């Protein structure tokens, strides 16, 4: 009910929505593109305009997510995470949401209103001062060996014994 009320207040002006989703890890890697295409078709059926996408990558989950499959509750500890961004009319969001809930390949999803531009800032390179960089020697410098005759060795031993 709250979703429908919010949609009515916003009017019909298209907005940018992002769908973040987790695909089941049991899907073969060759079938991932087909599943993403099916998700995109849902947006396009509702009159959405494609903006960008992040192709799904396999990730480990912070906690296991249980999903019912074939009458059994199965825990999953990994999934394929991806996202798509579309411009869509607010009136069609609730029907798109219902269609996504019925999608069997989705482990979990999040549909949010966002901005057109990417909000992820670019990492700036870090520059260090040359005088602040210290290098460690791999092998300490070895002292030069001096060659001593037997007489010098005997004299040194006697001096050590006297002291």
mmCIF file of C-alpha atoms in Angstrom:
data_model
loop_
_atom_site.group_PDB
_atom_site.id
_atom_site.type_symbol
_atom_site.label_atom_id
_atom_site.label_comp_id
_atom_site.label_asym_id
_atom_site.label_seq_id
_atom_site.Cartn_x
_atom_site.Cartn_y
_atom_site.Cartn_z
ATOM 1 C CA UNK A 1 0.000 0.000 0.000
ATOM 2 C CA UNK A 2 2.807 2.425 0.859
ATOM 3 C CA UNK A 3 4.449 1.782 -2.522
ATOM 4 C CA UNK A 4 1.259 2.580 -4.420
ATOM 5 C CA UNK A 5 0.701 5.772 -2.428
ATOM 6 C CA UNK A 6 4.256 6.942 -3.119
ATOM 7 C CA UNK A 7 3.862 6.217 -6.831
ATOM 8 C CA UNK A 8 0.636 8.245 -7.053
ATOM 9 C CA UNK A 9 2.245 11.233 -5.334
ATOM 10 C CA UNK A 10 5.297 11.234 -7.623
ATOM 11 C CA UNK A 11 3.399 11.512 -10.887
ATOM 12 C CA UNK A 12 4.323 9.999 -14.232
ATOM 13 C CA UNK A 13 7.722 11.589 -14.863
ATOM 14 C CA UNK A 14 10.340 8.887 -15.621
ATOM 15 C CA UNK A 15 12.880 8.223 -12.895
ATOM 16 C CA UNK A 16 16.129 6.269 -12.765
ATOM 17 C CA UNK A 17 15.978 2.905 -10.991
ATOM 18 C CA UNK A 18 18.749 0.454 -10.217
ATOM 19 C CA UNK A 19 18.198 -3.241 -9.684
ATOM 20 C CA UNK A 20 20.869 -4.953 -7.601
ATOM 21 C CA UNK A 21 20.442 -8.714 -7.664
ATOM 22 C CA UNK A 22 21.898 -12.032 -6.553
ATOM 23 C CA UNK A 23 21.513 -14.917 -8.984
ATOM 24 C CA UNK A 24 21.550 -18.483 -7.681
ATOM 25 C CA UNK A 25 25.053 -20.032 -7.654
ATOM 26 C CA UNK A 26 23.634 -23.227 -9.174
ATOM 27 C CA UNK A 27 23.193 -21.460 -12.530
ATOM 28 C CA UNK A 28 25.825 -22.449 -15.083
ATOM 29 C CA UNK A 29 28.167 -19.628 -16.101
ATOM 30 C CA UNK A 30 26.994 -19.937 -19.700
ATOM 31 C CA UNK A 31 23.383 -19.325 -18.641
ATOM 32 C CA UNK A 32 24.079 -16.156 -16.649
ATOM 33 C CA UNK A 33 23.808 -13.896 -19.709
ATOM 34 C CA UNK A 34 20.436 -15.456 -20.557
ATOM 35 C CA UNK A 35 19.123 -14.766 -17.038
ATOM 36 C CA UNK A 36 20.359 -11.161 -17.131
ATOM 37 C CA UNK A 37 18.681 -10.706 -20.520
ATOM 38 C CA UNK A 38 15.419 -11.980 -19.012
ATOM 39 C CA UNK A 39 15.697 -9.391 -16.214
ATOM 40 C CA UNK A 40 16.359 -6.637 -18.768
ATOM 41 C CA UNK A 41 13.312 -7.745 -20.763
ATOM 42 C CA UNK A 42 11.175 -7.098 -17.682
ATOM 43 C CA UNK A 43 12.322 -3.467 -17.645
ATOM 44 C CA UNK A 44 11.842 -3.092 -21.396
ATOM 45 C CA UNK A 45 8.300 -4.543 -21.244
ATOM 46 C CA UNK A 46 7.434 -1.761 -18.816
ATOM 47 C CA UNK A 47 8.855 0.864 -21.194
ATOM 48 C CA UNK A 48 12.215 1.269 -19.468
ATOM 49 C CA UNK A 49 15.226 2.891 -21.132
ATOM 50 C CA UNK A 50 18.556 1.104 -20.510
ATOM 51 C CA UNK A 51 21.311 3.195 -18.874
ATOM 52 C CA UNK A 52 24.023 0.828 -17.623
ATOM 53 C CA UNK A 53 24.742 -2.605 -16.214
ATOM 54 C CA UNK A 54 27.289 -4.482 -14.160
ATOM 55 C CA UNK A 55 27.585 -8.066 -15.355
ATOM 56 C CA UNK A 56 27.195 -10.609 -12.520
ATOM 57 C CA UNK A 57 30.323 -11.880 -10.772
ATOM 58 C CA UNK A 58 30.460 -14.733 -8.289
ATOM 59 C CA UNK A 59 30.855 -13.480 -4.723
ATOM 60 C CA UNK A 60 30.858 -15.062 -1.291
ATOM 61 C CA UNK A 61 27.995 -13.967 0.927
ATOM 62 C CA UNK A 62 28.498 -12.555 4.418
ATOM 63 C CA UNK A 63 25.850 -14.956 5.700
ATOM 64 C CA UNK A 64 23.950 -17.848 4.194
ATOM 65 C CA UNK A 65 20.630 -17.106 2.507
ATOM 66 C CA UNK A 66 17.976 -19.818 2.580
ATOM 67 C CA UNK A 67 15.706 -20.210 -0.435
ATOM 68 C CA UNK A 68 13.032 -22.773 -1.038
ATOM 69 C CA UNK A 69 13.751 -24.877 -4.122
ATOM 70 C CA UNK A 70 11.721 -27.922 -5.166
ATOM 71 C CA UNK A 71 9.989 -28.076 -1.793
ATOM 72 C CA UNK A 72 13.264 -27.985 0.196
ATOM 73 C CA UNK A 73 14.939 -25.145 2.052
ATOM 74 C CA UNK A 74 18.455 -24.807 0.628
ATOM 75 C CA UNK A 75 21.128 -22.526 2.178
ATOM 76 C CA UNK A 76 23.407 -20.625 -0.223
ATOM 77 C CA UNK A 77 26.767 -19.105 0.783
ATOM 78 C CA UNK A 78 27.689 -17.638 -2.614
ATOM 79 C CA UNK A 79 25.845 -16.039 -5.524
ATOM 80 C CA UNK A 80 26.342 -14.048 -8.714
ATOM 81 C CA UNK A 81 25.998 -10.321 -7.952
ATOM 82 C CA UNK A 82 25.080 -7.872 -10.713
ATOM 83 C CA UNK A 83 23.081 -4.739 -11.357
ATOM 84 C CA UNK A 84 21.210 -2.929 -14.113
ATOM 85 C CA UNK A 85 20.139 0.705 -14.279
ATOM 86 C CA UNK A 86 17.054 1.857 -16.194
ATOM 87 C CA UNK A 87 14.931 4.942 -16.604
ATOM 88 C CA UNK A 88 11.339 3.958 -15.896
ATOM 89 C CA UNK A 89 7.951 5.487 -15.185
ATOM 90 C CA UNK A 90 7.009 5.257 -11.467
ATOM 91 C CA UNK A 91 3.572 3.810 -12.300
ATOM 92 C CA UNK A 92 5.157 0.643 -13.693
ATOM 93 C CA UNK A 93 7.500 -0.063 -10.778
ATOM 94 C CA UNK A 94 4.993 -2.076 -8.734
ATOM 95 C CA UNK A 95 4.237 -4.444 -11.646
ATOM 96 C CA UNK A 96 7.974 -4.834 -12.333
ATOM 97 C CA UNK A 97 8.561 -5.582 -8.645
ATOM 98 C CA UNK A 98 5.878 -8.285 -8.725
ATOM 99 C CA UNK A 99 7.470 -9.863 -11.797
ATOM 100 C CA UNK A 100 10.894 -9.876 -10.112
ATOM 101 C CA UNK A 101 9.460 -11.604 -7.025
ATOM 102 C CA UNK A 102 8.288 -14.462 -9.252
ATOM 103 C CA UNK A 103 11.689 -14.874 -10.968
ATOM 104 C CA UNK A 104 13.071 -18.259 -9.865
ATOM 105 C CA UNK A 105 16.719 -17.517 -10.763
ATOM 106 C CA UNK A 106 16.923 -14.638 -8.268
ATOM 107 C CA UNK A 107 18.171 -15.399 -4.792
ATOM 108 C CA UNK A 108 17.522 -11.827 -3.639
ATOM 109 C CA UNK A 109 17.116 -8.378 -5.225
ATOM 110 C CA UNK A 110 16.863 -4.708 -4.359
ATOM 111 C CA UNK A 111 15.123 -2.159 -6.579
ATOM 112 C CA UNK A 112 15.950 1.440 -5.681
ATOM 113 C CA UNK A 113 15.507 4.904 -7.129
ATOM 114 C CA UNK A 114 18.892 6.430 -7.882
ATOM 115 C CA UNK A 115 20.654 9.037 -10.033
ATOM 116 C CA UNK A 116 21.791 8.683 -13.622
ATOM 117 C CA UNK A 117 25.494 9.244 -12.896
ATOM 118 C CA UNK A 118 27.626 6.736 -11.074
ATOM 119 C CA UNK A 119 28.099 7.771 -7.449
ATOM 120 C CA UNK A 120 31.304 5.770 -6.978
ATOM 121 C CA UNK A 121 34.217 8.213 -6.752
ATOM 122 C CA UNK A 122 37.356 7.435 -8.698
ATOM 123 C CA UNK A 123 40.349 6.526 -6.575
ATOM 124 C CA UNK A 124 43.051 9.143 -6.646
ATOM 125 C CA UNK A 125 46.652 7.995 -7.005
ATOM 126 C CA UNK A 126 48.724 8.301 -3.859
ATOM 127 C CA UNK A 127 52.070 10.024 -4.244
ATOM 128 C CA UNK A 128 54.808 9.599 -1.637
ATOM 129 C CA UNK A 129 57.776 11.870 -1.098
ATOM 130 C CA UNK A 130 61.067 10.294 -2.193
ATOM 131 C CA UNK A 131 62.720 11.179 1.141
ATOM 132 C CA UNK A 132 60.012 9.330 3.076
ATOM 133 C CA UNK A 133 60.566 6.056 1.255
ATOM 134 C CA UNK A 134 62.908 3.735 3.064
ATOM 135 C CA UNK A 135 64.452 0.706 1.477
ATOM 136 C CA UNK A 136 65.754 -2.258 3.370
ATOM 137 C CA UNK A 137 68.898 -4.029 2.326
ATOM 138 C CA UNK A 138 68.321 -7.634 1.474
ATOM 139 C CA UNK A 139 71.747 -8.756 2.641
ATOM 140 C CA UNK A 140 73.829 -6.698 5.032
ATOM 141 C CA UNK A 141 77.243 -5.691 3.746
ATOM 142 C CA UNK A 142 79.825 -8.297 4.690
ATOM 143 C CA UNK A 143 83.061 -7.185 6.284
ATOM 144 C CA UNK A 144 86.145 -7.886 4.229
ATOM 145 C CA UNK A 145 88.109 -10.894 5.356
ATOM 146 C CA UNK A 146 91.718 -10.277 6.249
ATOM 147 C CA UNK A 147 94.222 -13.003 5.689
ATOM 148 C CA UNK A 148 96.402 -13.622 8.746
ATOM 149 C CA UNK A 149 99.503 -15.693 8.985
ATOM 150 C CA UNK A 150 99.924 -18.388 11.624
ATOM 151 C CA UNK A 151 102.289 -16.189 13.614
ATOM 152 C CA UNK A 152 99.739 -13.369 13.806
ATOM 153 C CA UNK A 153 97.026 -15.809 14.887
ATOM 154 C CA UNK A 154 99.256 -17.218 17.644
ATOM 155 C CA UNK A 155 100.149 -13.710 18.835
ATOM 156 C CA UNK A 156 96.455 -12.712 18.942
ATOM 157 C CA UNK A 157 95.560 -15.848 20.914
ATOM 158 C CA UNK A 158 98.326 -15.174 23.441
ATOM 159 C CA UNK A 159 97.160 -11.571 23.876
ATOM 160 C CA UNK A 160 93.623 -12.737 24.543
ATOM 161 C CA UNK A 161 94.804 -15.320 27.082
ATOM 162 C CA UNK A 162 96.879 -12.785 29.002
ATOM 163 C CA UNK A 163 94.002 -10.394 29.435
#
